[in-house]
Coordinates of C-alpha atoms in Angstrom, one line a residue:
X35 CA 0.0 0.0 0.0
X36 CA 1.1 3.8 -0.5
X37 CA 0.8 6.2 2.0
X38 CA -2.1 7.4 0.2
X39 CA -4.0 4.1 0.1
X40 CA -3.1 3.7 4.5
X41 CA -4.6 7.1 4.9
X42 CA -7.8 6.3 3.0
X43 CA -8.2 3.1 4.4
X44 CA -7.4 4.4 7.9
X45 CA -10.3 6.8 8.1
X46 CA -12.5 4.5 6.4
X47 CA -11.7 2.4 9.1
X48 CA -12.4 5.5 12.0
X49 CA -15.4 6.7 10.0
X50 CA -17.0 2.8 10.4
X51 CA -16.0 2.6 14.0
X52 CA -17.9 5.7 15.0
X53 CA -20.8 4.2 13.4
X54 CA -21.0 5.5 10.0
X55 CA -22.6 3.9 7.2
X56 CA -21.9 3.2 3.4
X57 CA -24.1 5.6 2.7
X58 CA -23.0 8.4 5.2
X59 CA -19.9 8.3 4.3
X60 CA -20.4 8.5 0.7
X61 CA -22.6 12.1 1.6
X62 CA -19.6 13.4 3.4
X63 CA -17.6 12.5 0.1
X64 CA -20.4 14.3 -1.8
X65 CA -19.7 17.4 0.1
X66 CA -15.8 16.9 0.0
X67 CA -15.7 16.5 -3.8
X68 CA -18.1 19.6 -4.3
X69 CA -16.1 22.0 -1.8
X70 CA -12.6 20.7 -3.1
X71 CA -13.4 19.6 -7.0
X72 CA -9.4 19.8 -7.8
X73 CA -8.8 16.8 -4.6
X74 CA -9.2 13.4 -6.9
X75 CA -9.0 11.0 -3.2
X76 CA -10.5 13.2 -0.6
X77 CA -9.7 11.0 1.9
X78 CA -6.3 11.2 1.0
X79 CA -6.1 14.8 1.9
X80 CA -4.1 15.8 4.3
X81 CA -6.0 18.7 5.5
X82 CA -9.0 16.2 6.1
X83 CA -9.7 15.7 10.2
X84 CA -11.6 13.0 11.3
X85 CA -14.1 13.6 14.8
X86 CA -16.6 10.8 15.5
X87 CA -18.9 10.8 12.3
X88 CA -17.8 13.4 10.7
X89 CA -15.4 14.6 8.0
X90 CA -13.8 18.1 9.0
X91 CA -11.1 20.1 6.7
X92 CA -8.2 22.5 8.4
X93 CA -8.2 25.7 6.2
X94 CA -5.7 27.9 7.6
X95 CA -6.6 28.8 10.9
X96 CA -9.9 27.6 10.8
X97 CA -11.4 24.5 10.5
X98 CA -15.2 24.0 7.9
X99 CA -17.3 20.9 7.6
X100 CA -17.6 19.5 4.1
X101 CA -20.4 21.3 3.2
X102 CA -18.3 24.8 4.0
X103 CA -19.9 25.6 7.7
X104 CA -17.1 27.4 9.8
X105 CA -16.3 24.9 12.6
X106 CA -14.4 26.4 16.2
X107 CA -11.6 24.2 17.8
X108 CA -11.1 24.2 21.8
X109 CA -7.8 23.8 22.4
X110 CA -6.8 21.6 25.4
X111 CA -6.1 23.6 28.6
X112 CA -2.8 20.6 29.2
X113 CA -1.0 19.8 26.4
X114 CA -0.2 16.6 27.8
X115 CA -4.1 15.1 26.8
X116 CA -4.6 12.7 24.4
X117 CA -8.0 13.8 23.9
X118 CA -8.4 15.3 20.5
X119 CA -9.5 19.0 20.7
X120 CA -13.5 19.9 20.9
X121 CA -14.7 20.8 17.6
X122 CA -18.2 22.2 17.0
X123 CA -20.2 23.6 14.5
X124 CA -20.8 27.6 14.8
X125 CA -24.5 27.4 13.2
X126 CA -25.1 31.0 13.7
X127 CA -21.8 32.2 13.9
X128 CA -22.1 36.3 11.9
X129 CA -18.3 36.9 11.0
X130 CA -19.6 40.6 11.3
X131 CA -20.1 40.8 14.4
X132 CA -18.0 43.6 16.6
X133 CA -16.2 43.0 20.0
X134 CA -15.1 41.1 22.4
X135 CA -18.1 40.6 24.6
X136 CA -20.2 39.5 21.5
X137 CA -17.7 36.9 20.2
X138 CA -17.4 35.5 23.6
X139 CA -20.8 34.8 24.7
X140 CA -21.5 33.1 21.4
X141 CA -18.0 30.6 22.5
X142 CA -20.1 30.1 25.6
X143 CA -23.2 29.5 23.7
X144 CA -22.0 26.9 21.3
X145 CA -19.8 25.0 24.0
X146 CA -23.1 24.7 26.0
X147 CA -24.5 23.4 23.1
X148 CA -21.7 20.8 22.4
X149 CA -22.1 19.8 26.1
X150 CA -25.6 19.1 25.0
X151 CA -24.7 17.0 22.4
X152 CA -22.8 14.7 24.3
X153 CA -25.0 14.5 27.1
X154 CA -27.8 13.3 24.9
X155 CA -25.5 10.4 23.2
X156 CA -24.4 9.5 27.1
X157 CA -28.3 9.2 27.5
X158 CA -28.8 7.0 24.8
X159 CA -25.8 5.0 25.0
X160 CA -27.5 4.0 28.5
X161 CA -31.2 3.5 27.1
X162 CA -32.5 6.8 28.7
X163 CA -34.3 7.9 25.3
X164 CA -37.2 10.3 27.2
X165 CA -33.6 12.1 28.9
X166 CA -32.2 11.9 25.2
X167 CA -35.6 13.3 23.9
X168 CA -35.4 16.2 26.4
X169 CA -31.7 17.6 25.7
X170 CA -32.2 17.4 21.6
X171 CA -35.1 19.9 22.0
X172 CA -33.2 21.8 23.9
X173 CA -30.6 21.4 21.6
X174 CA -33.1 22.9 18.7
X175 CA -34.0 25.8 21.3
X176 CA -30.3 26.8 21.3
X177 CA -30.2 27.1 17.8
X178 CA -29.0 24.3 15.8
X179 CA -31.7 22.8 14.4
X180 CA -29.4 20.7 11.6
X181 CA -30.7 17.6 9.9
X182 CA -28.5 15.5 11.8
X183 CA -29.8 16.6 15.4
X184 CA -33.3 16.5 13.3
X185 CA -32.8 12.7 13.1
X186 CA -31.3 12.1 16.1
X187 CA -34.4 12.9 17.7
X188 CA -36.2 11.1 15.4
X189 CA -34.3 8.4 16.2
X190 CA -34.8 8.5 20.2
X191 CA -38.5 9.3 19.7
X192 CA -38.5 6.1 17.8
X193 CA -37.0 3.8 20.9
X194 CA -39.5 5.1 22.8
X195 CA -41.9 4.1 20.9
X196 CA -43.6 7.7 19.7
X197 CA -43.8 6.5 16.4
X198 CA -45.7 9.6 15.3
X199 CA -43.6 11.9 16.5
X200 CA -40.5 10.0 15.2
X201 CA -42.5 10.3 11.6
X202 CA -42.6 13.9 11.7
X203 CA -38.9 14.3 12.9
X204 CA -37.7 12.1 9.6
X205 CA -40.1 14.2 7.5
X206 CA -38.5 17.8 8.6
X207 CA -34.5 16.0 8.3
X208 CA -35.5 15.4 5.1
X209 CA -37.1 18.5 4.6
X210 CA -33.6 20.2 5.5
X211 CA -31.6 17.5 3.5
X212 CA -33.2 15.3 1.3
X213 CA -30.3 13.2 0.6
X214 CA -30.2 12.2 3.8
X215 CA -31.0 8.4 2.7
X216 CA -30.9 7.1 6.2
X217 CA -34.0 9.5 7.2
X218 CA -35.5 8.2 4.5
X219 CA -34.4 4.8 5.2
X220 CA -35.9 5.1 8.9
X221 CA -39.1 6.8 8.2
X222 CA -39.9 4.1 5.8
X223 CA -39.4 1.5 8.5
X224 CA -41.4 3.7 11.4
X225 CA -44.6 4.1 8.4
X226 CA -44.4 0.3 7.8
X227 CA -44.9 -0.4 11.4
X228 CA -47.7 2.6 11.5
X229 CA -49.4 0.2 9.0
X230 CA -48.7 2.9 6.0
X231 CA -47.8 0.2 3.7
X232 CA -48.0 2.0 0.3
X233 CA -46.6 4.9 1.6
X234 CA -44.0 2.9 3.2
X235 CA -42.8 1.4 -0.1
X236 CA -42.9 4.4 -2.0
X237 CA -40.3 6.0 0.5
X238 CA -38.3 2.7 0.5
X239 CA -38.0 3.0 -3.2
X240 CA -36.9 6.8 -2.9
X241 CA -33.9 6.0 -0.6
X242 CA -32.8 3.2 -3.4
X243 CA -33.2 5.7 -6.0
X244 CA -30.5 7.6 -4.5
X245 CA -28.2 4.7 -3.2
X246 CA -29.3 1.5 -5.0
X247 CA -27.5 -1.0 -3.2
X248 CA -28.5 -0.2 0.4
X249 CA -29.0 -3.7 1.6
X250 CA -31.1 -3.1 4.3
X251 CA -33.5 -1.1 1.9
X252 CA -34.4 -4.1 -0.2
X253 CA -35.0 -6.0 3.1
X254 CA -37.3 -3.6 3.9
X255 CA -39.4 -3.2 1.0
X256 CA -39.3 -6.7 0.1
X257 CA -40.8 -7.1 3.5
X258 CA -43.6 -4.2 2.8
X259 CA -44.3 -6.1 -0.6
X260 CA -45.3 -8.8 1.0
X261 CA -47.7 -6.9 3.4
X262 CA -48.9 -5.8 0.0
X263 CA -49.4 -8.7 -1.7
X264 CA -46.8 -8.3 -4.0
X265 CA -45.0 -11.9 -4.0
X266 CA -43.0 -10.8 -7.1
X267 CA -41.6 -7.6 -5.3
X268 CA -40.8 -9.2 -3.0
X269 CA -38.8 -11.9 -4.3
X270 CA -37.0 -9.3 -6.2
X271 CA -35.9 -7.4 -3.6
X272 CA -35.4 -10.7 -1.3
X273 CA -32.8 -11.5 -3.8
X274 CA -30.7 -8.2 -4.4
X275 CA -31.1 -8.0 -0.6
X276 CA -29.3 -11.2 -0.4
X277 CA -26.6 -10.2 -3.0
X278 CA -25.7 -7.3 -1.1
X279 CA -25.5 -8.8 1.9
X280 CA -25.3 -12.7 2.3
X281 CA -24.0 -12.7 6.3
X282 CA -26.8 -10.1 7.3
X283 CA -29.0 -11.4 10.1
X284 CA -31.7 -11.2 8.1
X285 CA -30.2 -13.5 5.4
X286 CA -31.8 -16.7 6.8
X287 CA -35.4 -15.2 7.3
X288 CA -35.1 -14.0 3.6
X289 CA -33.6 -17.4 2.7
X290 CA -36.4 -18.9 3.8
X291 CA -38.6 -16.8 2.1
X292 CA -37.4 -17.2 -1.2
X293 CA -37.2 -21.3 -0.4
X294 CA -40.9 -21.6 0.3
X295 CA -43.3 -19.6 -2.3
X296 CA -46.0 -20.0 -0.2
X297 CA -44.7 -17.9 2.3
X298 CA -44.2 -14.8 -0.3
X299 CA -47.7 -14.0 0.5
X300 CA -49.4 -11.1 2.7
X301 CA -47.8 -10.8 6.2
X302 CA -49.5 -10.4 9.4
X303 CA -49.9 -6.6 9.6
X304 CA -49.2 -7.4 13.6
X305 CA -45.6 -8.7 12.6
X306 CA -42.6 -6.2 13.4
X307 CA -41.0 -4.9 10.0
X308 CA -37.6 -3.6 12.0

């Protein structure tokens, strides 16, 4: 390997670690390529950062997310830690903005939303999703009402089992980003289980529009075909599924699917789809 190729495969490798998928990772490339057309590897570039999920690049003195937002670094009070410096996203940051005092209370503002942040992941990391629920509103109150913090919610509204309001969360993260395929993704799953069926599918078949060989997509709607009636479908997507990802847990249920025709028929509507 070049030193190229270690660098790309090493932050492929950080990138899945923190949880990213396939098709997150190729968004934050999306963004990469459009902000620096004349990088041909963007995850060979040097000036690219890697924190948790996300792809950050040093410009100068400053450091932007992919997209261009200006991003502000904490530096560690000992210069001893291993921690990496804090990074966070300055949503409303006004580069026109005069003095000392101003500049300062908006630091304060966005390390209290960072701290947020953080405390919300600790919540759900320990299965306290209303607690999680709580901190990303307030997180939306304080002013960064992204598509990412728009899903998270969506996402701990979900484990809790407020399907309806999880809907609506998906709905506005796509609203603010409709290439969010994981949103889309999600909200098909949460309008399956609602019994939306034909709404479900349609949504299912957006999300593969955009990223064709999401595996757990095909699963999905394969699954909602059935609820439909739609053996062929079903088999179809049974199959790609399959393709894509032959060690999935959900291999042997499709397997067994696809083994026994008589089983490609209308599901009980009482089944889970997720």
């Amino acid at each position: 390997f070049s030193f190229e190729e270690a660098a790309v495969a090493r932050r492929l490798a950080e990138l899945h670690q923190a949880g990213c998928t396939l098709q997150t990772i190729e968004r934050r490339l999306d963004d990469l390529r459009r902000l620096r057309p004349d990088v041909e590897r963007p995850l060979a570039d040097p000036t690219l950062i890697v924190e948790g999920r996300r792809l950050l690049l040093r410009r100068e003195d400053d450091v932007a997310e992919p997209h261009g937002q200006l991003l502000l670094e904490f530096e560690q009070a000992d210069d001893d830690s291993s921690d990496p410096p804090a990074i966070v996203a300055l949503t409303d940051f006004d580069a026109g903005a005069d003095g000392d005092d101003d500049h300062g209370e908006h630091v304060a503002q966005v390390r209290y939303v960072e701290r947020l942040w953080n405390d919300a992941i600790v919540c759900e990391d320990r299965g306290d999703y209303v607690q999680a629920i709580g901190i990303y509103r307030a997180v939306l109150m304080a002013g960064l009402g992204t598509a990412e913090v728009q899903f998270a919610l969506a996402e701990a509204l979900y484990r809790e089992g407020e399907l309806e309001a999880a809907r609506e969360r998906y709905y506005v993260a796509l609203e603010m980003d409709e290439e969010f395929v994981e949103a889309r993704a999600n909200l098909g799953c949460v309008l399956a289980e609602m019994g939306d069926y034909e709404l479900a599918a349609a949504t299912f078949q957006g999300a593969l529009r955009r990223h064709p060989d999401f595996a757990d997509v095909h699963f999905h709607l394969a699954d909602t075909c059935e609820r439909l009636g739609d053996a062929l479908q079903a088999a179809e997507h049974y199959r790609v599924f399959l393709a894509l990802a032959p060690d999935s847990p959900w291999a042997s249920t499709a397997r067994d699917r696809l083994a026994s025709p008589d089983r490609l028929q209308v599901v009980s509507a009482n089944d889970s789809i997720s």
